[in-house]
mmCIF file of C-alpha atoms in Angstrom:
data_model
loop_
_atom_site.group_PDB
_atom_site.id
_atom_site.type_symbol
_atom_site.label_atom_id
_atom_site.label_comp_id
_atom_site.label_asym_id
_atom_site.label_seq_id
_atom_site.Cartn_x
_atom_site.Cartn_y
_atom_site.Cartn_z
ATOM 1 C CA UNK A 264 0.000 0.000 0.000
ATOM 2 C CA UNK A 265 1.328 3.975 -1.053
ATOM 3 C CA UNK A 266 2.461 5.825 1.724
ATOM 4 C CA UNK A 267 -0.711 8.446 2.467
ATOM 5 C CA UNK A 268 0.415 12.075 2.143
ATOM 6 C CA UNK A 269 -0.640 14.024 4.791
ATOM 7 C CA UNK A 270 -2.505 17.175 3.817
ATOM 8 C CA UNK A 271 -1.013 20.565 3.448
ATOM 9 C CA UNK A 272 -1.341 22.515 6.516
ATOM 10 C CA UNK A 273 -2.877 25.085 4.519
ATOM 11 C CA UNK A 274 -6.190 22.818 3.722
ATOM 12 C CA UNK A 275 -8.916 23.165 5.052
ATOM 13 C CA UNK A 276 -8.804 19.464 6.016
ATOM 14 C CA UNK A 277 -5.902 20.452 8.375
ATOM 15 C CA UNK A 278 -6.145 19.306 11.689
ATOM 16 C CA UNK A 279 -6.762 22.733 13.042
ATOM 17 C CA UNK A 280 -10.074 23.726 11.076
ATOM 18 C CA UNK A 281 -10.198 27.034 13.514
ATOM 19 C CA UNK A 282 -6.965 27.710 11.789
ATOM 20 C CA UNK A 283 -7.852 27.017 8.298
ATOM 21 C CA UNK A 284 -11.085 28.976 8.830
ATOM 22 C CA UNK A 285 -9.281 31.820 10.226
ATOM 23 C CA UNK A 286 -6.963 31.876 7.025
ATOM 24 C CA UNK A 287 -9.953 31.119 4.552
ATOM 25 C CA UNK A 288 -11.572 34.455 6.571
ATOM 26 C CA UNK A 289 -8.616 36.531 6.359
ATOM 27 C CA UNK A 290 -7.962 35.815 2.387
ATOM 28 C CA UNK A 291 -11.500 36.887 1.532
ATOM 29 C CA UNK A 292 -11.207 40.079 3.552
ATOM 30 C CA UNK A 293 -7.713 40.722 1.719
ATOM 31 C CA UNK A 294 -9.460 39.925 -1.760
ATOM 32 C CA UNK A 295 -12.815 42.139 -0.931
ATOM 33 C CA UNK A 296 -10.412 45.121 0.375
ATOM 34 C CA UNK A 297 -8.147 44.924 -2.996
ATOM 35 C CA UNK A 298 -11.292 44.562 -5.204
ATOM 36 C CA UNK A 299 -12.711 47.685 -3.587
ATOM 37 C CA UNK A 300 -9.728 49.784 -3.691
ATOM 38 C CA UNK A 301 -9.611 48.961 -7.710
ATOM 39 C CA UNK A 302 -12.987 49.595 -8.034
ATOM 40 C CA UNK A 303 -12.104 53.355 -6.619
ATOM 41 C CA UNK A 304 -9.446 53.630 -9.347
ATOM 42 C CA UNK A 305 -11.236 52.210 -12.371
ATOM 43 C CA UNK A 306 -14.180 55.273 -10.835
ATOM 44 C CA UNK A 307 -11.970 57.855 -9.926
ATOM 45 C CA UNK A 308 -9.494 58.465 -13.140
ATOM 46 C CA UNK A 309 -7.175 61.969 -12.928
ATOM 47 C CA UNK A 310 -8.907 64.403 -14.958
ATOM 48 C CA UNK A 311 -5.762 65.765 -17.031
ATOM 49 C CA UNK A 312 -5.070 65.209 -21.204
ATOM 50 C CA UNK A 313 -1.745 64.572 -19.831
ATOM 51 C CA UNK A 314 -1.025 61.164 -21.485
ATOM 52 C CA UNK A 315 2.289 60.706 -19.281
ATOM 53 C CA UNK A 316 -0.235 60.725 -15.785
ATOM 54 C CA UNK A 317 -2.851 58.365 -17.435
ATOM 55 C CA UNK A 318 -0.634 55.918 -18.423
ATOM 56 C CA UNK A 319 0.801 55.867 -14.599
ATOM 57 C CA UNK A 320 -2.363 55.653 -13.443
ATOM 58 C CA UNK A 321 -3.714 53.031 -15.866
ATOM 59 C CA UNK A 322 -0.593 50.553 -15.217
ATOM 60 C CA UNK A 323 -1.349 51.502 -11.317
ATOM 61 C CA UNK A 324 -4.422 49.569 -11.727
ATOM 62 C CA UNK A 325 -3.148 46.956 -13.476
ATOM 63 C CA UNK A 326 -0.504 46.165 -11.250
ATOM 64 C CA UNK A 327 -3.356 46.029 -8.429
ATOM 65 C CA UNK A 328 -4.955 43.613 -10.475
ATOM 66 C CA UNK A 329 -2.182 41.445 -10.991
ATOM 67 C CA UNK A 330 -1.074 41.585 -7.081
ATOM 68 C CA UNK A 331 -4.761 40.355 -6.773
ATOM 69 C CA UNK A 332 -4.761 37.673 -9.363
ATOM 70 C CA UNK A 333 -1.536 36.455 -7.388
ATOM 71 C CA UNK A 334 -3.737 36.533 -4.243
ATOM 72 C CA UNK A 335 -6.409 34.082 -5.637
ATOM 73 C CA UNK A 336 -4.003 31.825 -6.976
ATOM 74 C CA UNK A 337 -2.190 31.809 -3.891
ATOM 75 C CA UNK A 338 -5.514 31.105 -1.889
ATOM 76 C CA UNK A 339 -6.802 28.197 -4.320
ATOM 77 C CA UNK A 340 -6.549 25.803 -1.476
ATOM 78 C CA UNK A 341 -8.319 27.530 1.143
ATOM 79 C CA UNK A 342 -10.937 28.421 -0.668
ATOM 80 C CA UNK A 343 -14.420 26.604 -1.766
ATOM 81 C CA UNK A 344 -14.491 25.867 -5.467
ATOM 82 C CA UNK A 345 -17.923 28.270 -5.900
ATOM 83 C CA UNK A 346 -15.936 31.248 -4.181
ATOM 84 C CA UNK A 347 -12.665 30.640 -6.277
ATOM 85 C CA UNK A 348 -15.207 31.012 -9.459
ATOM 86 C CA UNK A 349 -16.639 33.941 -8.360
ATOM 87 C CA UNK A 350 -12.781 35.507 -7.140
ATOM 88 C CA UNK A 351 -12.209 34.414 -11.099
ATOM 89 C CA UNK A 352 -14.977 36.383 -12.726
ATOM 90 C CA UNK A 353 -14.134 39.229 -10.577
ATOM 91 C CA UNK A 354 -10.607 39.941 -11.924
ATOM 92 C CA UNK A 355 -11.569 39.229 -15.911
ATOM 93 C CA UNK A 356 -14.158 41.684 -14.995
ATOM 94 C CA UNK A 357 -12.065 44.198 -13.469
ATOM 95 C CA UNK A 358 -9.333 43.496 -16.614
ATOM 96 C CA UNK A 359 -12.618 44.067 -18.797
ATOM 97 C CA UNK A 360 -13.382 47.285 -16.734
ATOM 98 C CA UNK A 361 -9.160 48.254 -17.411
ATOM 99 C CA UNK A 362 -9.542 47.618 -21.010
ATOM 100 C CA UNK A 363 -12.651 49.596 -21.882
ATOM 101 C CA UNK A 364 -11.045 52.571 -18.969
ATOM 102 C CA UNK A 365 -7.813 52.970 -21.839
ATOM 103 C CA UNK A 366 -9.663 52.741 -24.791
ATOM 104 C CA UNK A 367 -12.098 56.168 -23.333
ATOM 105 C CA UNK A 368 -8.549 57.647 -21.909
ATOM 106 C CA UNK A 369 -5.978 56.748 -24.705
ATOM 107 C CA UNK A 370 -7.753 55.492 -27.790
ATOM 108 C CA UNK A 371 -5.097 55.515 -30.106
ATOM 109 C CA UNK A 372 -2.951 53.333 -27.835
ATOM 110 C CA UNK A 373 -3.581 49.507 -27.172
ATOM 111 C CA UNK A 374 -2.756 48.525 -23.850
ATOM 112 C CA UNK A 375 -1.835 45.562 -21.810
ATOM 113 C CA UNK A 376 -2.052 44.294 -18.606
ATOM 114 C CA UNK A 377 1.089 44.820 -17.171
ATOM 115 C CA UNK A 378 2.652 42.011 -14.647
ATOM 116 C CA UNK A 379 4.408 43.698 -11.641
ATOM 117 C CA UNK A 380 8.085 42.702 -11.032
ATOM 118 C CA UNK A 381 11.174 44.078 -10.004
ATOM 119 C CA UNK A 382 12.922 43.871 -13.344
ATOM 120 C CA UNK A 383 14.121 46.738 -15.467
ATOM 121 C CA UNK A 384 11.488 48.572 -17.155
ATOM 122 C CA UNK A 385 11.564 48.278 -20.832
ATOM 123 C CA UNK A 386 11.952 51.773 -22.648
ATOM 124 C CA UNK A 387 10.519 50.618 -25.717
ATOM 125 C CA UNK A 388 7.489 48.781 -24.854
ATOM 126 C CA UNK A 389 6.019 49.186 -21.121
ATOM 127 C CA UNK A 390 3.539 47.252 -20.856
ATOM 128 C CA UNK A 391 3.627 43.265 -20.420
ATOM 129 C CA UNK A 392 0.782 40.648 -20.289
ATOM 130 C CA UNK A 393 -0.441 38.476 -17.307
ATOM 131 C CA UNK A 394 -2.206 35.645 -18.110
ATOM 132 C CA UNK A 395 -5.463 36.113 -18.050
ATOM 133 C CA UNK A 396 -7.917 33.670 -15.769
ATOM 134 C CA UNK A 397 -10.194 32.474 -18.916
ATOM 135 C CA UNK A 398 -8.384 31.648 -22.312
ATOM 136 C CA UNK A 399 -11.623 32.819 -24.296
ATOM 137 C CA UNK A 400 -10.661 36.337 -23.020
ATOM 138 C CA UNK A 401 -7.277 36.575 -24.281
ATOM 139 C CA UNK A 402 -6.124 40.566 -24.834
ATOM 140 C CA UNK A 403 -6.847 41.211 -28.618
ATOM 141 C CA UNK A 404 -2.889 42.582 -28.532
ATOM 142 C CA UNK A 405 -1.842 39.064 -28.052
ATOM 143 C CA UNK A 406 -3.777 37.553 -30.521
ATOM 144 C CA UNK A 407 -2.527 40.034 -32.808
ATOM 145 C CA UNK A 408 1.093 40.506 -31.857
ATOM 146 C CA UNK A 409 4.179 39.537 -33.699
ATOM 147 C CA UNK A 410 4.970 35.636 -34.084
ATOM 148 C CA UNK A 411 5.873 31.888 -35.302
ATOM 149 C CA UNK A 412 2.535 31.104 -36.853
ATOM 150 C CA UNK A 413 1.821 27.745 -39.117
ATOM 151 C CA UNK A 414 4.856 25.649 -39.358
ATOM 152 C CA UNK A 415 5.902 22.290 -39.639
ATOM 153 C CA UNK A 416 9.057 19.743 -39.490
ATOM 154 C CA UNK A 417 10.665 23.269 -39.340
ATOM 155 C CA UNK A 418 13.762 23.945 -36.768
ATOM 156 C CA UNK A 419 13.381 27.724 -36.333
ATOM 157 C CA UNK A 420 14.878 30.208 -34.241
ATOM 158 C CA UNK A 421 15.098 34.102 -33.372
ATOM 159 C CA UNK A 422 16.979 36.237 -31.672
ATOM 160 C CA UNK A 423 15.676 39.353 -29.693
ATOM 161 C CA UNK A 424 18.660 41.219 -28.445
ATOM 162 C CA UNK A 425 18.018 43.261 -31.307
ATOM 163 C CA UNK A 426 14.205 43.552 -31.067
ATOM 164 C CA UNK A 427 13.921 45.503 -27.991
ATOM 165 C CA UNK A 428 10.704 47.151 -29.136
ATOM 166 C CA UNK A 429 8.759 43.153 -29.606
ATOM 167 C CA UNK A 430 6.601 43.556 -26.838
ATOM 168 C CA UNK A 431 4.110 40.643 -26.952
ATOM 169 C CA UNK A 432 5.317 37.254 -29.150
ATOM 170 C CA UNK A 433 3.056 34.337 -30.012
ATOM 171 C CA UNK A 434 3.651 30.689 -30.852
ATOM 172 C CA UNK A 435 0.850 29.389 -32.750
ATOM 173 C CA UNK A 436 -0.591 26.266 -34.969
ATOM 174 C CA UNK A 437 2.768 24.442 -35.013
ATOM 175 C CA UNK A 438 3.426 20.893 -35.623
ATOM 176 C CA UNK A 439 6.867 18.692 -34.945
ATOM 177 C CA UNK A 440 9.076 21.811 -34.981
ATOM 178 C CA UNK A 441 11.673 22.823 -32.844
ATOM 179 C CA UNK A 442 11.419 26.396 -31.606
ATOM 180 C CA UNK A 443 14.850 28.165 -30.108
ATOM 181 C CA UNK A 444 14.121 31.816 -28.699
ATOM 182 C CA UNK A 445 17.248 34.201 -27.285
ATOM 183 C CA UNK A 446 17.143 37.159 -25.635
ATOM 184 C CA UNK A 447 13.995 39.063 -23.532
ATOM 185 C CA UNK A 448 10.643 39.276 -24.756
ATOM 186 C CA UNK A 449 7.851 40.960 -22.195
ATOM 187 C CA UNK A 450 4.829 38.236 -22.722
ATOM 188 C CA UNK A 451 4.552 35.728 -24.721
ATOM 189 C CA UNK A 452 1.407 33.520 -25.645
ATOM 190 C CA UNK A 453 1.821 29.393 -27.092
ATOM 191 C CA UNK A 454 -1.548 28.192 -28.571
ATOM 192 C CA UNK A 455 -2.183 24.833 -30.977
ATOM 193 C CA UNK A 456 0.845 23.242 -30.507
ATOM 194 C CA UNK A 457 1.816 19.861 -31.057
ATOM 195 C CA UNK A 458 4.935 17.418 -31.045
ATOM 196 C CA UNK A 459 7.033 20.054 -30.816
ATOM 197 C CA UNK A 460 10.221 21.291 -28.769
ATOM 198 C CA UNK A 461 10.127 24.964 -27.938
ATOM 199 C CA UNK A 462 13.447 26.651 -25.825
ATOM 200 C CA UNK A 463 13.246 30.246 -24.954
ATOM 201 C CA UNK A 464 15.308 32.872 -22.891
ATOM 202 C CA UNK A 465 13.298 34.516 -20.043
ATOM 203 C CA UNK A 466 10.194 36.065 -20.391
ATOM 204 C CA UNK A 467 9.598 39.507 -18.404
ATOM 205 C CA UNK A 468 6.027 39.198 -17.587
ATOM 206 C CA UNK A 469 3.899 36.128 -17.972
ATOM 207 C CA UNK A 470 3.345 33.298 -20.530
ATOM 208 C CA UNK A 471 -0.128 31.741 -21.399
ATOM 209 C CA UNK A 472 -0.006 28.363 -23.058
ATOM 210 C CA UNK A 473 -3.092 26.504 -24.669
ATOM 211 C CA UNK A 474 -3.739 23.511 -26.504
ATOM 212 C CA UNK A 475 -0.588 22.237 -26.742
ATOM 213 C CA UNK A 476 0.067 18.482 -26.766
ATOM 214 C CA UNK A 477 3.023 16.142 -26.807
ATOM 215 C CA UNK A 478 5.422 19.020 -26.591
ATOM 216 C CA UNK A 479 8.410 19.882 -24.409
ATOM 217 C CA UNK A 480 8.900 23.490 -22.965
ATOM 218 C CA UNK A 481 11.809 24.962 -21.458
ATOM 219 C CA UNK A 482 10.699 28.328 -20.007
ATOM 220 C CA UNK A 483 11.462 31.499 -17.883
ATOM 221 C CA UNK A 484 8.789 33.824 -16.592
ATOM 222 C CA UNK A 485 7.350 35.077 -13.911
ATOM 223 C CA UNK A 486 3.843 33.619 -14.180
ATOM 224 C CA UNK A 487 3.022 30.336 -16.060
ATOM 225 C CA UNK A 488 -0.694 29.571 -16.725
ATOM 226 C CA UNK A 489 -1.347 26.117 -18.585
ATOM 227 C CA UNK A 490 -4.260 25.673 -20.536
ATOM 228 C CA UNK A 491 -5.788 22.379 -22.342
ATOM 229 C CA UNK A 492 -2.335 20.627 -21.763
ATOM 230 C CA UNK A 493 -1.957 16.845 -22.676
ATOM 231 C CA UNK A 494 1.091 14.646 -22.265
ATOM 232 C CA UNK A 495 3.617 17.758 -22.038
ATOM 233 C CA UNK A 496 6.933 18.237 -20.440
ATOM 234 C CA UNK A 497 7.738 21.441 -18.565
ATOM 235 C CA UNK A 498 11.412 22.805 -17.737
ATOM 236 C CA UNK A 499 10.407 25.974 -15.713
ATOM 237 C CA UNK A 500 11.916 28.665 -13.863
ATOM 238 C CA UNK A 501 9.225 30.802 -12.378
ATOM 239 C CA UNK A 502 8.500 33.331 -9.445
ATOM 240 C CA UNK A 503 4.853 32.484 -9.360
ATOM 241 C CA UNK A 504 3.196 29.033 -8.396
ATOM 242 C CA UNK A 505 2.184 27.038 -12.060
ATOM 243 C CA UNK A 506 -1.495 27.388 -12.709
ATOM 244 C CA UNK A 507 -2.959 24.770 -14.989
ATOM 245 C CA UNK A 508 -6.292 24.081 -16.018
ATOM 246 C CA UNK A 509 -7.896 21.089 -17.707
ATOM 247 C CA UNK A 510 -4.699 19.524 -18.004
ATOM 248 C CA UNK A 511 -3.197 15.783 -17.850
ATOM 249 C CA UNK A 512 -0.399 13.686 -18.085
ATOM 250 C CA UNK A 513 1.955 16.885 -17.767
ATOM 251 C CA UNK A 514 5.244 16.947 -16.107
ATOM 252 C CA UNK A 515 7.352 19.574 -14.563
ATOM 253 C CA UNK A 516 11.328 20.132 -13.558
ATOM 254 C CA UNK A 517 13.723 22.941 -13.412
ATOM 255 C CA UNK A 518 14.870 25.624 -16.293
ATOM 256 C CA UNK A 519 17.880 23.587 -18.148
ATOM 257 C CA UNK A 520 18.866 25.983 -20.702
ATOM 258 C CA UNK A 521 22.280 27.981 -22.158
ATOM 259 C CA UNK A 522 23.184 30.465 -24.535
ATOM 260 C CA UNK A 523 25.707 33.547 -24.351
ATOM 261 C CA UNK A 524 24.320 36.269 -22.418
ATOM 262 C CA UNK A 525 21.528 34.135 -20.733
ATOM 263 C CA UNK A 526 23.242 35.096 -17.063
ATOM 264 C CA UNK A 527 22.257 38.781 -18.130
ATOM 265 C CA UNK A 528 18.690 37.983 -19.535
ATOM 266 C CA UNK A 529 17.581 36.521 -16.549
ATOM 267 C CA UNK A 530 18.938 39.354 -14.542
ATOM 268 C CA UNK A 531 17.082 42.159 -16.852
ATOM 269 C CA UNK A 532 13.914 39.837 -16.308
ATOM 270 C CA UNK A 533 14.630 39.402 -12.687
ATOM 271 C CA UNK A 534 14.819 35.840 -12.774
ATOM 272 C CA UNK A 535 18.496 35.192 -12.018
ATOM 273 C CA UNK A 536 17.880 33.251 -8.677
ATOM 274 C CA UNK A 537 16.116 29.400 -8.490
ATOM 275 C CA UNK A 538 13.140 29.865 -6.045
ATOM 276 C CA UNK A 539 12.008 25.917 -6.880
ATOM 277 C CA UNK A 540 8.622 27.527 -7.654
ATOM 278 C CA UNK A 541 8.568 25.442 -10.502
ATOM 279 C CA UNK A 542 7.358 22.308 -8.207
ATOM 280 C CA UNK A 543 4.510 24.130 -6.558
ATOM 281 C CA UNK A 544 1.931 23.641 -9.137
ATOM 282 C CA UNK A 545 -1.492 24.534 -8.875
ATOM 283 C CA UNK A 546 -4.226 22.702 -10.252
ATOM 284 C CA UNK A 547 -7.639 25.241 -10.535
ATOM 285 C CA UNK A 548 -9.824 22.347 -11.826
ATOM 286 C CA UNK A 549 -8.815 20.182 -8.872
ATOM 287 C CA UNK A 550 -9.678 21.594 -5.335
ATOM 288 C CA UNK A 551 -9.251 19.036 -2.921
ATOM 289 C CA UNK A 552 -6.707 18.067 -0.053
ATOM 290 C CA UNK A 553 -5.123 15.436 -2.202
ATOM 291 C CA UNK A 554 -2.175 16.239 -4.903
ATOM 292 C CA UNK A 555 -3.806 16.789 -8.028
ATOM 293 C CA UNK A 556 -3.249 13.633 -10.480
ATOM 294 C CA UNK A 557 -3.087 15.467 -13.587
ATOM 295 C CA UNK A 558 0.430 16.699 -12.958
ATOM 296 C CA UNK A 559 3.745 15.141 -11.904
ATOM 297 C CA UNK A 560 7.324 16.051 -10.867
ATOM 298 C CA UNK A 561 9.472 14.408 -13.823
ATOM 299 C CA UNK A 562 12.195 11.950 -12.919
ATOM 300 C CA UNK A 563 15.378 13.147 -12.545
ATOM 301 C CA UNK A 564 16.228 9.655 -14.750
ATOM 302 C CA UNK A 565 13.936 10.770 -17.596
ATOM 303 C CA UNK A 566 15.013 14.547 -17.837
ATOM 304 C CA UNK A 567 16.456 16.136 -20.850
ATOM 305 C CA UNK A 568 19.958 17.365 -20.386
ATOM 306 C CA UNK A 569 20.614 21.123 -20.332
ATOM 307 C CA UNK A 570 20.022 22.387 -23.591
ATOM 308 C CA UNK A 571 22.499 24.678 -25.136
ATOM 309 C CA UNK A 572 21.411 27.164 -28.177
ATOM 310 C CA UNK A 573 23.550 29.147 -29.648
ATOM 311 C CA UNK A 574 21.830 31.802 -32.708
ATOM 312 C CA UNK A 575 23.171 30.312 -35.838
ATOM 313 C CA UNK A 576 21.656 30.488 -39.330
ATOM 314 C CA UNK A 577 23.580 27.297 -40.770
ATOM 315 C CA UNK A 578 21.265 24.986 -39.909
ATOM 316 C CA UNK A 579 18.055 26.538 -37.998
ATOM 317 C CA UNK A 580 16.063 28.348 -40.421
ATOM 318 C CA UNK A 581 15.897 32.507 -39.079
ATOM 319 C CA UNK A 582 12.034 33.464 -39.044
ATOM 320 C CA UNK A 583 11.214 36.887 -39.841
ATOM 321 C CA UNK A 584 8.810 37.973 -37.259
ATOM 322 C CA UNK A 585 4.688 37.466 -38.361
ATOM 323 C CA UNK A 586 1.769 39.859 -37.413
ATOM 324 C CA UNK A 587 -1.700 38.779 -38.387
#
């Protein structure tokens, strides 16, 4: 008979329920308090044509959101599955409420959610993407940015050390390629992928991947959220817990990748230090005391050996960057 894990102490199945309530209490409060205070900035916009104050005061907001997004993620065990929903909805319908708020203040501007962290600011592109709780509500600017779109049997690469205005990249309907990304990119969005191998230097904000299947991914960020995921591999470094969502058979172990200059990447992104978050994954569609089943930690017998890229042209074909 398996050895029983016992329960984190976090659950509400802890053996102090006065404790877990206590916590459950305290994380709504927190969440109610946040919503309310970005309520009072979606209401209460500066009234100034200034565009330099607007723009500080729209990616005020969304960094409220995001530090509120983190909350829920970071209270998925504590709370019920109905109240998690609801603490969902909420946020895309604050994002919503950001959205339509900088499209009345700056019109000719598109704007993203922005995913606080304590890496540089980029001069040529501000604004970064978190990933957003419901993948039929991705921003239009990621479904439109720049990208890898329709390949296959293709080994492709590109380098962005000298792209320092690509913002947003996307990864999208691509089939037994290998994909080999250098440099910083703010956000960056995988969707219909399958058999493939995808390798990328670290990622400022926050990657969403969906439908993907069969593929290995070695990735830097600082949020990961995992959508429709069969069968996959994961090599992560990542400040944020994993989310994934209607996912099996995927399996997760540390960042394993080289090229020159990656030391200094992951310092611009703010990801130079290992926090092991990589391990803690979170499961949204399974809310119980028990370890989800539809994720595992890979063996270290079954990992891939660090990958090293280096940005050739000899044998990986150069992509010029796509924009639907």
């Amino acid at each position: 008979m398996e050895e029983e894990l016992p329960p984190p102490q976090s659950d509400l199945s802890s053996p102090n329920p006065s404790s877990s309530i206590d916590t459950t209490l305290q994380k709504k409060h927190q969440f109610t308090e946040s919503k309310r205070s970005i309520e009072s900035l979606l209401n209460n916009s500066p009234n100034t044509p200034d565009p330099t104050l607007l723009k500080s005061h729209l990616a005020n907001i969304s960094s409220s959101i995001s530090s509120l997004e983190k909350l829920v993620a970071e209270s998925s065990y504590f709370l019920p599955p109905y109240e998690l929903r609801s603490s969902l909805k909420c946020i895309e319908n604050l994002k919503q409420s950001l959205e339509n708020l900088n499209s009345q203040l700056l019109p000719k501007k598109k704007f993203s959610f922005k995913n606080k962290s304590t890496s540089k600011p980029n001069p040529g592109n501000s604004n970064t993407n978190p990933i957003p709780p419901n993948p039929s509500h991705i921003p239009q600017s990621i479904r439109d940015s720049p990208g890898i779109r329709n390949k296959e049997s293709q080994t492709l690469s590109k380098n962005f050390k000298n792209f320092k205005e690509i913002g947003e990249f996307t990864l999208s309907d691509l089939d037994s390629c290998e994909v080999k990304l250098i440099g910083c990119i703010n956000a960056l969005f995988v969707n219909k992928l399958r058999n493939c191998r995808v390798y990328t230097g670290p990622v400022i904000g926050s990657i969403l991947l969906e439908e993907v299947e069969n593929c290995v991914f070695v990735l830097a960020s600082h949020q990961i959220r995992i959508h429709n995921a069969k069968g996959c591999d994961f090599y992560l470094r990542v400040r944020s817990r994993p989310i994934i969502e209607d996912c099996g058979g995927v399996r997760f172990a540390p960042y394993c990748l080289r090229y020159v200059g990656i030391e200094e990447d992951l310092t611009e992104a703010g990801l130079e230090e290992e926090n092991e978050s990589w391990g803690n994954v979170d499961d949204f569609k399974w809310l119980r005391a028990v370890k989800s089943p539809n994720w595992s930690v890979l063996e270290e017998s079954e990992r891939i050996d660090c990958v090293e890229i280096e940005d050739s042209g000899s044998i990986e074909t150069e992509v010029e960057i796509e924009k639907v």
